[in-house]
JSON list of N, CA and C in Angstrom, two decimals:
[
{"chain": "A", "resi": 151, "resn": "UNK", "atom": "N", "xyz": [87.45, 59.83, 17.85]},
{"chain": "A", "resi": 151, "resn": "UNK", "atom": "CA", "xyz": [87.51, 59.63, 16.42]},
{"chain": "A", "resi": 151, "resn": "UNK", "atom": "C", "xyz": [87.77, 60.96, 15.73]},
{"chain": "A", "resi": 152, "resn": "UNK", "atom": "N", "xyz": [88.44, 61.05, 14.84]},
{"chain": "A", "resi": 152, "resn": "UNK", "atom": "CA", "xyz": [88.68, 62.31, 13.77]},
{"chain": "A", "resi": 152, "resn": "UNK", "atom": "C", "xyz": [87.30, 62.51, 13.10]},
{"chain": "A", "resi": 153, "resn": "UNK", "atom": "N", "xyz": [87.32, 63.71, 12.69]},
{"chain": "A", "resi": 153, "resn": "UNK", "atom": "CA", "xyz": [86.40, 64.20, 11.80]},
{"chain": "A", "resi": 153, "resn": "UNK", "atom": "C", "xyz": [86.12, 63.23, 10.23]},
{"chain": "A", "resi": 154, "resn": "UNK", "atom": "N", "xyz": [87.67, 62.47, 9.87]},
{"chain": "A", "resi": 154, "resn": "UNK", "atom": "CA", "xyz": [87.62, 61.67, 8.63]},
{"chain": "A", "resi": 154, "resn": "UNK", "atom": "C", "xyz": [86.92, 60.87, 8.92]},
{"chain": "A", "resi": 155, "resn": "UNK", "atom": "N", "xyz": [87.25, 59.82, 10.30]},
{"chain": "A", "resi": 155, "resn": "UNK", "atom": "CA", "xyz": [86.46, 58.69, 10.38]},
{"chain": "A", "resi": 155, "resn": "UNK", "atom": "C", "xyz": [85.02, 59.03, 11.02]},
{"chain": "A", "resi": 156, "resn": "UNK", "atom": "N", "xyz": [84.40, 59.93, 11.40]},
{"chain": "A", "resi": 156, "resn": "UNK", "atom": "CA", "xyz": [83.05, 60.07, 11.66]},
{"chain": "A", "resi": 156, "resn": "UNK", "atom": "C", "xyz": [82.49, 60.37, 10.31]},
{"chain": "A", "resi": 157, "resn": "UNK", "atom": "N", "xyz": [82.83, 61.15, 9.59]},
{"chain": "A", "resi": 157, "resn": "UNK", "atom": "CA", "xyz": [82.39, 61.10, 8.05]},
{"chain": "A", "resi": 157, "resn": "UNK", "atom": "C", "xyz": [82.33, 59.65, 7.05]},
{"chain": "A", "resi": 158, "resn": "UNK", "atom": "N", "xyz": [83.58, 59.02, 7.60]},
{"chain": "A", "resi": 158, "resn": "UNK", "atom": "CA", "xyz": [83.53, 57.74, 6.28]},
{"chain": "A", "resi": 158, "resn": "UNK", "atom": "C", "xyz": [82.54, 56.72, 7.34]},
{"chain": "A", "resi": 159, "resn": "UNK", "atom": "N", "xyz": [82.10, 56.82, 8.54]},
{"chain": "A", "resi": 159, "resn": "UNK", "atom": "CA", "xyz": [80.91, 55.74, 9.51]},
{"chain": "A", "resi": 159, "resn": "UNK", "atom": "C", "xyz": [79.50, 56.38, 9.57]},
{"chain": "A", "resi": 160, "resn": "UNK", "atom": "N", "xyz": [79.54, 57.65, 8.48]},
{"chain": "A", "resi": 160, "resn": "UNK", "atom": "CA", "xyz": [78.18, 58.35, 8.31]},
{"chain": "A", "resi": 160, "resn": "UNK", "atom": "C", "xyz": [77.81, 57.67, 7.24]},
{"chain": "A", "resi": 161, "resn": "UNK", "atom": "N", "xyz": [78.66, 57.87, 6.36]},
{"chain": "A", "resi": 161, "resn": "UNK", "atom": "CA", "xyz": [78.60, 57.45, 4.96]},
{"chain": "A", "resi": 161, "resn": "UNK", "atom": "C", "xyz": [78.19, 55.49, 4.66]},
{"chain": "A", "resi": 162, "resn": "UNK", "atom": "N", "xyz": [78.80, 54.92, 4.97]},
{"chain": "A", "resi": 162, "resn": "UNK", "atom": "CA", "xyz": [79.18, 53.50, 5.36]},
{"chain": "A", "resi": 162, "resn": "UNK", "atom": "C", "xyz": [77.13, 53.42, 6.12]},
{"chain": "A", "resi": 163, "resn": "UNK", "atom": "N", "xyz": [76.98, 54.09, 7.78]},
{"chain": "A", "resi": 163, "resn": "UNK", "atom": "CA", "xyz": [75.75, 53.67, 7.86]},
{"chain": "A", "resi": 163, "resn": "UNK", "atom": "C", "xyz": [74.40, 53.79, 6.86]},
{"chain": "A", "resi": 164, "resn": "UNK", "atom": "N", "xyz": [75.06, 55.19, 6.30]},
{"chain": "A", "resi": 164, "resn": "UNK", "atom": "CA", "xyz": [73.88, 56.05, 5.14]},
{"chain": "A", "resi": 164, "resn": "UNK", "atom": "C", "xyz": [73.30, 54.47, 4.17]},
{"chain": "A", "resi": 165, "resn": "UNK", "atom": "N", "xyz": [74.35, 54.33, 3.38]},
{"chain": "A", "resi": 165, "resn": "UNK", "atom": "CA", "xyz": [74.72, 53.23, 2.35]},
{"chain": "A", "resi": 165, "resn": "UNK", "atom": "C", "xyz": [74.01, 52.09, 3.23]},
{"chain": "A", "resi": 166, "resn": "UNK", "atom": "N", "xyz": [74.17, 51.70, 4.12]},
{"chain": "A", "resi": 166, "resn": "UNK", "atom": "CA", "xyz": [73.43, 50.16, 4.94]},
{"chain": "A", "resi": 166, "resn": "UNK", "atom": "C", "xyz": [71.92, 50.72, 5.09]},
{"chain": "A", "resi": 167, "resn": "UNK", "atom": "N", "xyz": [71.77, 51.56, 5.40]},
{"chain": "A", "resi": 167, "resn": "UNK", "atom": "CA", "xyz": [70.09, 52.07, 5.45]},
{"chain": "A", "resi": 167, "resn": "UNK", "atom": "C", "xyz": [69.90, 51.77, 3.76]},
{"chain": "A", "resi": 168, "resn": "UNK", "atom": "N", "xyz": [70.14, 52.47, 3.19]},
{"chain": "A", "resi": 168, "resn": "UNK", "atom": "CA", "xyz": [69.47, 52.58, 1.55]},
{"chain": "A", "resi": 168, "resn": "UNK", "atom": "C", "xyz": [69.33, 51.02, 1.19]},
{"chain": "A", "resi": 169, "resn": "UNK", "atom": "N", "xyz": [70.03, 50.06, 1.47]},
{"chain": "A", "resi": 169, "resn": "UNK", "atom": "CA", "xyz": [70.41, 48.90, 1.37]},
{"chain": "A", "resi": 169, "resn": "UNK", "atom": "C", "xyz": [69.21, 48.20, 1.92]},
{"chain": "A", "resi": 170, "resn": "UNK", "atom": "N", "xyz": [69.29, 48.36, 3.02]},
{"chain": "A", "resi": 170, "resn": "UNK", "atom": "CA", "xyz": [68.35, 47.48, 3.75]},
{"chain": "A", "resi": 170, "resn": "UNK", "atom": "C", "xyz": [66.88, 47.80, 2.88]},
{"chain": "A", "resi": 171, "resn": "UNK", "atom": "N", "xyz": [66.53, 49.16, 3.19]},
{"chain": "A", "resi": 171, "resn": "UNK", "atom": "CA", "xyz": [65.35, 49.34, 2.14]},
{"chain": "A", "resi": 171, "resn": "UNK", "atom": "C", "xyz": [65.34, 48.97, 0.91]},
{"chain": "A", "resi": 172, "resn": "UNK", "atom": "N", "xyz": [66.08, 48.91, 0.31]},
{"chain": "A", "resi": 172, "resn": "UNK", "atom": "CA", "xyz": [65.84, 48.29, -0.54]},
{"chain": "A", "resi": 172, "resn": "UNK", "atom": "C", "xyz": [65.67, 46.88, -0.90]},
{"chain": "A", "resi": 173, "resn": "UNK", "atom": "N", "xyz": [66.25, 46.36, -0.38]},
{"chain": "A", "resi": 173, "resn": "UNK", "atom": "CA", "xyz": [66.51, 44.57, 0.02]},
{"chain": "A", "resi": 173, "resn": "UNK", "atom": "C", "xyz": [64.99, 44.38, 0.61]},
{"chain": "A", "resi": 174, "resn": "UNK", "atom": "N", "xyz": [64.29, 44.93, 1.73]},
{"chain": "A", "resi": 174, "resn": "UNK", "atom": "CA", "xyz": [62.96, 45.00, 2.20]},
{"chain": "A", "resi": 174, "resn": "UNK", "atom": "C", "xyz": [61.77, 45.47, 0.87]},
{"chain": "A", "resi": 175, "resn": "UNK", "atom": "N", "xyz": [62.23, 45.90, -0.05]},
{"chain": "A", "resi": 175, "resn": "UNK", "atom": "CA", "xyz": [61.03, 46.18, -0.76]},
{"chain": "A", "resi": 175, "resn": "UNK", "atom": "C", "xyz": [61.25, 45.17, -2.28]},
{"chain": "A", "resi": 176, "resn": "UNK", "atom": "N", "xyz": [61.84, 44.54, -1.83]},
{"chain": "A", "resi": 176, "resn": "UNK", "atom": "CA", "xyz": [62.67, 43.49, -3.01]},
{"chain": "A", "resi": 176, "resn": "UNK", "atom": "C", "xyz": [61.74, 42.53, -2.28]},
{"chain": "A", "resi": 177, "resn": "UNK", "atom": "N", "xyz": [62.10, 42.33, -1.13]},
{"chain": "A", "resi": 177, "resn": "UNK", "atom": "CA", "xyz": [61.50, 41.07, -0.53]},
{"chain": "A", "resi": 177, "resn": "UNK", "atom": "C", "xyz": [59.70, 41.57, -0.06]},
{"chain": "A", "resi": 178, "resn": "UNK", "atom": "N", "xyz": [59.52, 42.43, -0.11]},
{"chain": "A", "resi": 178, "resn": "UNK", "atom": "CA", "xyz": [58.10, 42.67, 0.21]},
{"chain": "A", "resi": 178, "resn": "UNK", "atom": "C", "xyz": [57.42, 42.37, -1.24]},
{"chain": "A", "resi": 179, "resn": "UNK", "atom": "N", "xyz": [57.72, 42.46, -2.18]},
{"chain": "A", "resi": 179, "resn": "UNK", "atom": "CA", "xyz": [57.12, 42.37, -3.46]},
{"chain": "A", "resi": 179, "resn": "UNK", "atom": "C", "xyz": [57.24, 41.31, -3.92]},
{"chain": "A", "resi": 180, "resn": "UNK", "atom": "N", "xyz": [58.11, 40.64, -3.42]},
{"chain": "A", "resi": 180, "resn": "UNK", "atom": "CA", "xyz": [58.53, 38.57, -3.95]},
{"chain": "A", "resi": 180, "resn": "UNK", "atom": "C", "xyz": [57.26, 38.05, -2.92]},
{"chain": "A", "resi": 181, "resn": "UNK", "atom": "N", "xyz": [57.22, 38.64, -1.88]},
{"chain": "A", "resi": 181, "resn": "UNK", "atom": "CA", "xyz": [56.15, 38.00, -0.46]},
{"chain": "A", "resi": 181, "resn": "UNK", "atom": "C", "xyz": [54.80, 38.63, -1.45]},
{"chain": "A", "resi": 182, "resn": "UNK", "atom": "N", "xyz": [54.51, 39.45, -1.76]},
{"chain": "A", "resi": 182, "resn": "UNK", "atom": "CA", "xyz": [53.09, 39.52, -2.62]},
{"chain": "A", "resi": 182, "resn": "UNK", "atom": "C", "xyz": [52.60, 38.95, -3.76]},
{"chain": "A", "resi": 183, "resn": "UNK", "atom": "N", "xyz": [53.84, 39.08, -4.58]},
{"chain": "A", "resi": 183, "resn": "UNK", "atom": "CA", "xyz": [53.55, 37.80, -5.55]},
{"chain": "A", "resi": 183, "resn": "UNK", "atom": "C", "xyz": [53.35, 36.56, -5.17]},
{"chain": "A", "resi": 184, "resn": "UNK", "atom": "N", "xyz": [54.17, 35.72, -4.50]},
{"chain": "A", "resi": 184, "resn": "UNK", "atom": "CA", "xyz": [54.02, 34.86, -3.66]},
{"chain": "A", "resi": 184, "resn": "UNK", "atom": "C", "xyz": [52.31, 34.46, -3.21]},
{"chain": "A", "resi": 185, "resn": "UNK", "atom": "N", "xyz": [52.69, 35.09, -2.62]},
{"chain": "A", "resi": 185, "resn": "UNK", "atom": "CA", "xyz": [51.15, 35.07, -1.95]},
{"chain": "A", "resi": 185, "resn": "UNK", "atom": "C", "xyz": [49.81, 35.03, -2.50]},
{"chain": "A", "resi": 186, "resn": "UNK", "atom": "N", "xyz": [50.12, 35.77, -3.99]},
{"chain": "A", "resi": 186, "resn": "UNK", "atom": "CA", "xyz": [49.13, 35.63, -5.19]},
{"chain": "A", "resi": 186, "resn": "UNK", "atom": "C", "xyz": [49.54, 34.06, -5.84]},
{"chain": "A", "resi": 187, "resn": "UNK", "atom": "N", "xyz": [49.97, 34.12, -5.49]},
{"chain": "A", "resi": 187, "resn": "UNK", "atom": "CA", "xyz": [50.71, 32.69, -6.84]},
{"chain": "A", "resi": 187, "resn": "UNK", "atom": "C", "xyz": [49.70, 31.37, -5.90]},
{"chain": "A", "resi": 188, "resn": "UNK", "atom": "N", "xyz": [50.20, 31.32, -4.51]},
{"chain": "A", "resi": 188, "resn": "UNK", "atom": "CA", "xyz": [49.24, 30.44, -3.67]},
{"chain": "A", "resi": 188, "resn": "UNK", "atom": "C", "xyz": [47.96, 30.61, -3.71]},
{"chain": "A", "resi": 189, "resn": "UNK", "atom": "N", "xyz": [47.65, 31.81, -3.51]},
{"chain": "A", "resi": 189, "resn": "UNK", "atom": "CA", "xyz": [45.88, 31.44, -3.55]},
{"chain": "A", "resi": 189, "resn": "UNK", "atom": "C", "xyz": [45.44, 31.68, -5.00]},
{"chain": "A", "resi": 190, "resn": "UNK", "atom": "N", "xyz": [45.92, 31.46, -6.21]},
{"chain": "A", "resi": 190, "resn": "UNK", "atom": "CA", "xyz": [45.08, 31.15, -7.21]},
{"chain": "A", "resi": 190, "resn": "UNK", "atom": "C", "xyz": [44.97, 29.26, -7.25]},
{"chain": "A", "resi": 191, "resn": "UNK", "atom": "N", "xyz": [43.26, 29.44, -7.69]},
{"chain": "A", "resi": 191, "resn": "UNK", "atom": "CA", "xyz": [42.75, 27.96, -7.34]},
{"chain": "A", "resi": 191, "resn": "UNK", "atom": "C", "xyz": [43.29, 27.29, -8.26]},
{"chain": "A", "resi": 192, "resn": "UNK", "atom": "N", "xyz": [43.94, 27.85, -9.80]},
{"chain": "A", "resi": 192, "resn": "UNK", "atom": "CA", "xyz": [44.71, 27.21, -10.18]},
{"chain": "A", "resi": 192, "resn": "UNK", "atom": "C", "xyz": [46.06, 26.47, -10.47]},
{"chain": "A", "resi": 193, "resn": "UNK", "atom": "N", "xyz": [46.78, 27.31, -9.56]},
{"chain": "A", "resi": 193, "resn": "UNK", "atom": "CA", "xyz": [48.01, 26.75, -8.95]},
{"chain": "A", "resi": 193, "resn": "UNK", "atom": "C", "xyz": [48.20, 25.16, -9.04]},
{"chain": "A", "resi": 194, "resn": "UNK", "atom": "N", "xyz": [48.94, 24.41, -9.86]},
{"chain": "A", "resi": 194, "resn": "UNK", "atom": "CA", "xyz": [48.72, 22.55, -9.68]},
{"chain": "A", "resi": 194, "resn": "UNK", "atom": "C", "xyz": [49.75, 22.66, -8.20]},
{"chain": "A", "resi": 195, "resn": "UNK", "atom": "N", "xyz": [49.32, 21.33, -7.98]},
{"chain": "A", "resi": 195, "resn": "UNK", "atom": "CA", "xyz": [50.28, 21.08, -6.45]},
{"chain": "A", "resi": 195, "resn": "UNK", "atom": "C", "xyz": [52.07, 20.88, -6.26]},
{"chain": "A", "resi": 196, "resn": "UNK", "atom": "N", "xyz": [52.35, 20.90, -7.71]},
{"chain": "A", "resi": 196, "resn": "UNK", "atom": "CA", "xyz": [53.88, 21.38, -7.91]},
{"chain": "A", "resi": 196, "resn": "UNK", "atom": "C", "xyz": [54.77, 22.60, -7.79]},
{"chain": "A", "resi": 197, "resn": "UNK", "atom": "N", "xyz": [53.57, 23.55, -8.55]},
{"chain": "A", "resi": 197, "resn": "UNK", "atom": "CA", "xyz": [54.09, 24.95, -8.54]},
{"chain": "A", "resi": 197, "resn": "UNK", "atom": "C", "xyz": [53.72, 24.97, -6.97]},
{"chain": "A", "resi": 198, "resn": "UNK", "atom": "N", "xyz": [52.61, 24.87, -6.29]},
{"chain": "A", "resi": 198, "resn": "UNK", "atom": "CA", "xyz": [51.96, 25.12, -4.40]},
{"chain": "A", "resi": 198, "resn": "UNK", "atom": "C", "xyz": [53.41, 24.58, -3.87]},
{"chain": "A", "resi": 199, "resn": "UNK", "atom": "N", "xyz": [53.89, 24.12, -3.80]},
{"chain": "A", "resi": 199, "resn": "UNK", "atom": "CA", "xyz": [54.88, 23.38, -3.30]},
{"chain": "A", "resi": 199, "resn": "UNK", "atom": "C", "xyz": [56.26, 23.88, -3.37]},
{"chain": "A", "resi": 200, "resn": "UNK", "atom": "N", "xyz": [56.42, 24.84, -4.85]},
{"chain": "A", "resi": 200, "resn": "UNK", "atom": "CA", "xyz": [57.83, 25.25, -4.92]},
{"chain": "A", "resi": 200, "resn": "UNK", "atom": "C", "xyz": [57.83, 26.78, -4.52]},
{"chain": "A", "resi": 201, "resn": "UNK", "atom": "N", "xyz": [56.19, 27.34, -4.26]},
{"chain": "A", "resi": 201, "resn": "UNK", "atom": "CA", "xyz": [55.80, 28.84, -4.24]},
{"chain": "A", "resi": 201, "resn": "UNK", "atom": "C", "xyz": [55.90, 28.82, -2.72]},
{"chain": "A", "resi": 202, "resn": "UNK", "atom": "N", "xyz": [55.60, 27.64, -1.91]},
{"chain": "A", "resi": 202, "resn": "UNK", "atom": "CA", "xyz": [55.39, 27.55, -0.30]},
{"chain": "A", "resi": 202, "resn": "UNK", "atom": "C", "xyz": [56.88, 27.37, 0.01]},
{"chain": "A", "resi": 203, "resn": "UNK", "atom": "N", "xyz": [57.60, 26.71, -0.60]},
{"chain": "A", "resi": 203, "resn": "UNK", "atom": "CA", "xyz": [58.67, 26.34, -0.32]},
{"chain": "A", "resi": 203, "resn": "UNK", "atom": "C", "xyz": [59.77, 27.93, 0.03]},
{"chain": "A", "resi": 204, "resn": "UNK", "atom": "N", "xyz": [59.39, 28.62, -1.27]},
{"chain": "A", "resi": 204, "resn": "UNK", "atom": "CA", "xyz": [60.18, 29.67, -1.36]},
{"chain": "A", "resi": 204, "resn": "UNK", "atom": "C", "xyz": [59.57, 30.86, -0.50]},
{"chain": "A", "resi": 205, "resn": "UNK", "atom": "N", "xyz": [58.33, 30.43, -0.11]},
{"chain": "A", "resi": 205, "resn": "UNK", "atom": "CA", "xyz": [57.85, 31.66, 0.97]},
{"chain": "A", "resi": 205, "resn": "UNK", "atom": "C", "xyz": [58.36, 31.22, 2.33]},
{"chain": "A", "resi": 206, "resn": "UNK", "atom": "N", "xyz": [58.57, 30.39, 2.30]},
{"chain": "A", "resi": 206, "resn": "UNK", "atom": "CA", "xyz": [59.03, 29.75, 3.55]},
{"chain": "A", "resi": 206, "resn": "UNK", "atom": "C", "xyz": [60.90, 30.32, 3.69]},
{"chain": "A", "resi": 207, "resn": "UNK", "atom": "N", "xyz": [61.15, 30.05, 2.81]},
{"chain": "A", "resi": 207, "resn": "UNK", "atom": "CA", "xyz": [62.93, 30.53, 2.85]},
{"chain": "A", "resi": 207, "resn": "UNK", "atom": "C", "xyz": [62.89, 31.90, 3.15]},
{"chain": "A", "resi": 208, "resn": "UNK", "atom": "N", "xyz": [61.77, 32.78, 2.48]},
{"chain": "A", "resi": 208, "resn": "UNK", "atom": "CA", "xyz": [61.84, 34.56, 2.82]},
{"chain": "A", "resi": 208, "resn": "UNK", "atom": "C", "xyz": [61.78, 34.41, 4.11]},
{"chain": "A", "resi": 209, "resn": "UNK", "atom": "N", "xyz": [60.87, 33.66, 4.78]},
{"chain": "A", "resi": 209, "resn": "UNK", "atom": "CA", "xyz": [60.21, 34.23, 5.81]},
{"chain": "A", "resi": 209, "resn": "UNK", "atom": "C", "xyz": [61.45, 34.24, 6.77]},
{"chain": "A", "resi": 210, "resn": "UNK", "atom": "N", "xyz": [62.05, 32.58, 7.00]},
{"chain": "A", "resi": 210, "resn": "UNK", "atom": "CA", "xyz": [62.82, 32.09, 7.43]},
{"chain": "A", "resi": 210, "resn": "UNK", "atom": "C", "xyz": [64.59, 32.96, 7.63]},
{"chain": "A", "resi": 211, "resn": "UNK", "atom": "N", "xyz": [64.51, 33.87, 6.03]},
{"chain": "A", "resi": 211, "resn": "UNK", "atom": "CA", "xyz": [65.99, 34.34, 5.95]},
{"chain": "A", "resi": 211, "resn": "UNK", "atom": "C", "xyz": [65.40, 36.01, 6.69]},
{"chain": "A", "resi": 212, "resn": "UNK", "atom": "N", "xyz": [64.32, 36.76, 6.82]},
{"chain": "A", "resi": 212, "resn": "UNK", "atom": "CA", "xyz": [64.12, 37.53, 7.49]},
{"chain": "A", "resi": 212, "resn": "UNK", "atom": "C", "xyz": [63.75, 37.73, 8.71]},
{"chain": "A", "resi": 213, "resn": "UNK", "atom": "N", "xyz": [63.43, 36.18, 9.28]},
{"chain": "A", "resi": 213, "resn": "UNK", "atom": "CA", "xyz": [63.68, 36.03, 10.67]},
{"chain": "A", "resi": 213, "resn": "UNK", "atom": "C", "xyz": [65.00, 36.01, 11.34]},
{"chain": "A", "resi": 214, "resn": "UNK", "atom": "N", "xyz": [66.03, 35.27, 10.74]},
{"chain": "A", "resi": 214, "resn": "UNK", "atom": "CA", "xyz": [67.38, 35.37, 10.98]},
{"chain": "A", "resi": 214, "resn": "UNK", "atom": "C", "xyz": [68.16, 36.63, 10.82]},
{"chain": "A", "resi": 215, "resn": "UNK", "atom": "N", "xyz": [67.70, 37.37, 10.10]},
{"chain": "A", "resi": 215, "resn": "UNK", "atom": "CA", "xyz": [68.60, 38.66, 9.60]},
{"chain": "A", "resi": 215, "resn": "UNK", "atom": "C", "xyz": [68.11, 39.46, 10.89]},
{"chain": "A", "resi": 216, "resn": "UNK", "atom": "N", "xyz": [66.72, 39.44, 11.37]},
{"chain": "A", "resi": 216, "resn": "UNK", "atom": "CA", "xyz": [66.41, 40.22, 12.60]},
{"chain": "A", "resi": 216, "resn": "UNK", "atom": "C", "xyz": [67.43, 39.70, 13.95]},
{"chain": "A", "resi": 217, "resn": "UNK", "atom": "N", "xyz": [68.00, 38.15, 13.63]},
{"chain": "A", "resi": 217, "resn": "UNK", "atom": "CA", "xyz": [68.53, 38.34, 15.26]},
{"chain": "A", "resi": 217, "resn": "UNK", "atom": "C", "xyz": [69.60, 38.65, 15.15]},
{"chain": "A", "resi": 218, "resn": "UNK", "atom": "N", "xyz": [70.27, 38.57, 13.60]},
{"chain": "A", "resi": 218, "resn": "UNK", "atom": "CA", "xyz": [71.59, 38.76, 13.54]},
{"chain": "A", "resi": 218, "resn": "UNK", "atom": "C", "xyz": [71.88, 40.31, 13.64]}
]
C-alpha cells in the first residue's frame, strides 16, 4: 500500500472508533433510562410493554452488531 492509502485507512478506522463510542454511549444511556422507566411502580402496563419492547430491540440490535 502507498503511504496515501495507509493514511486515508488510518483516518477511515480513527472515524469508526469515535463512532462506535459514541453510538455505545447513546445506547448505554437509552439502556439506563430504560431501565428506570421499568422499575418505577408506576409505570401502567402500556408504557411496561412499549419500554420492554424497546429494551428488547437494544439488546437484540447489539447482539447482532457483535457478530456482524
Amino acid at each position: 500500500m502507498t503511504k496515501m492509502e495507509n493514511n486515508i485507512n488510518h483516518l477511515v478506522d480513527n472515524l469508526s472508533a469515535k463512532e462506535d463510542r459514541t453510538n455505545q454511549e447513546i445506547c448505554d444511556h437509552q439502556l439506563e433510562k430504560l431501565h428506570t422507566l421499568l422499575c418505577y411502580r408506576t409505570t401502567c402496563r402500556r408504557n411496561f410493554r412499549f419500554y420492554a419492547d424497546r429494551l428488547r430491540r437494544l439488546i437484540v440490535k447489539a447482539v447482532l452488531d457483535q457478530l456482524l
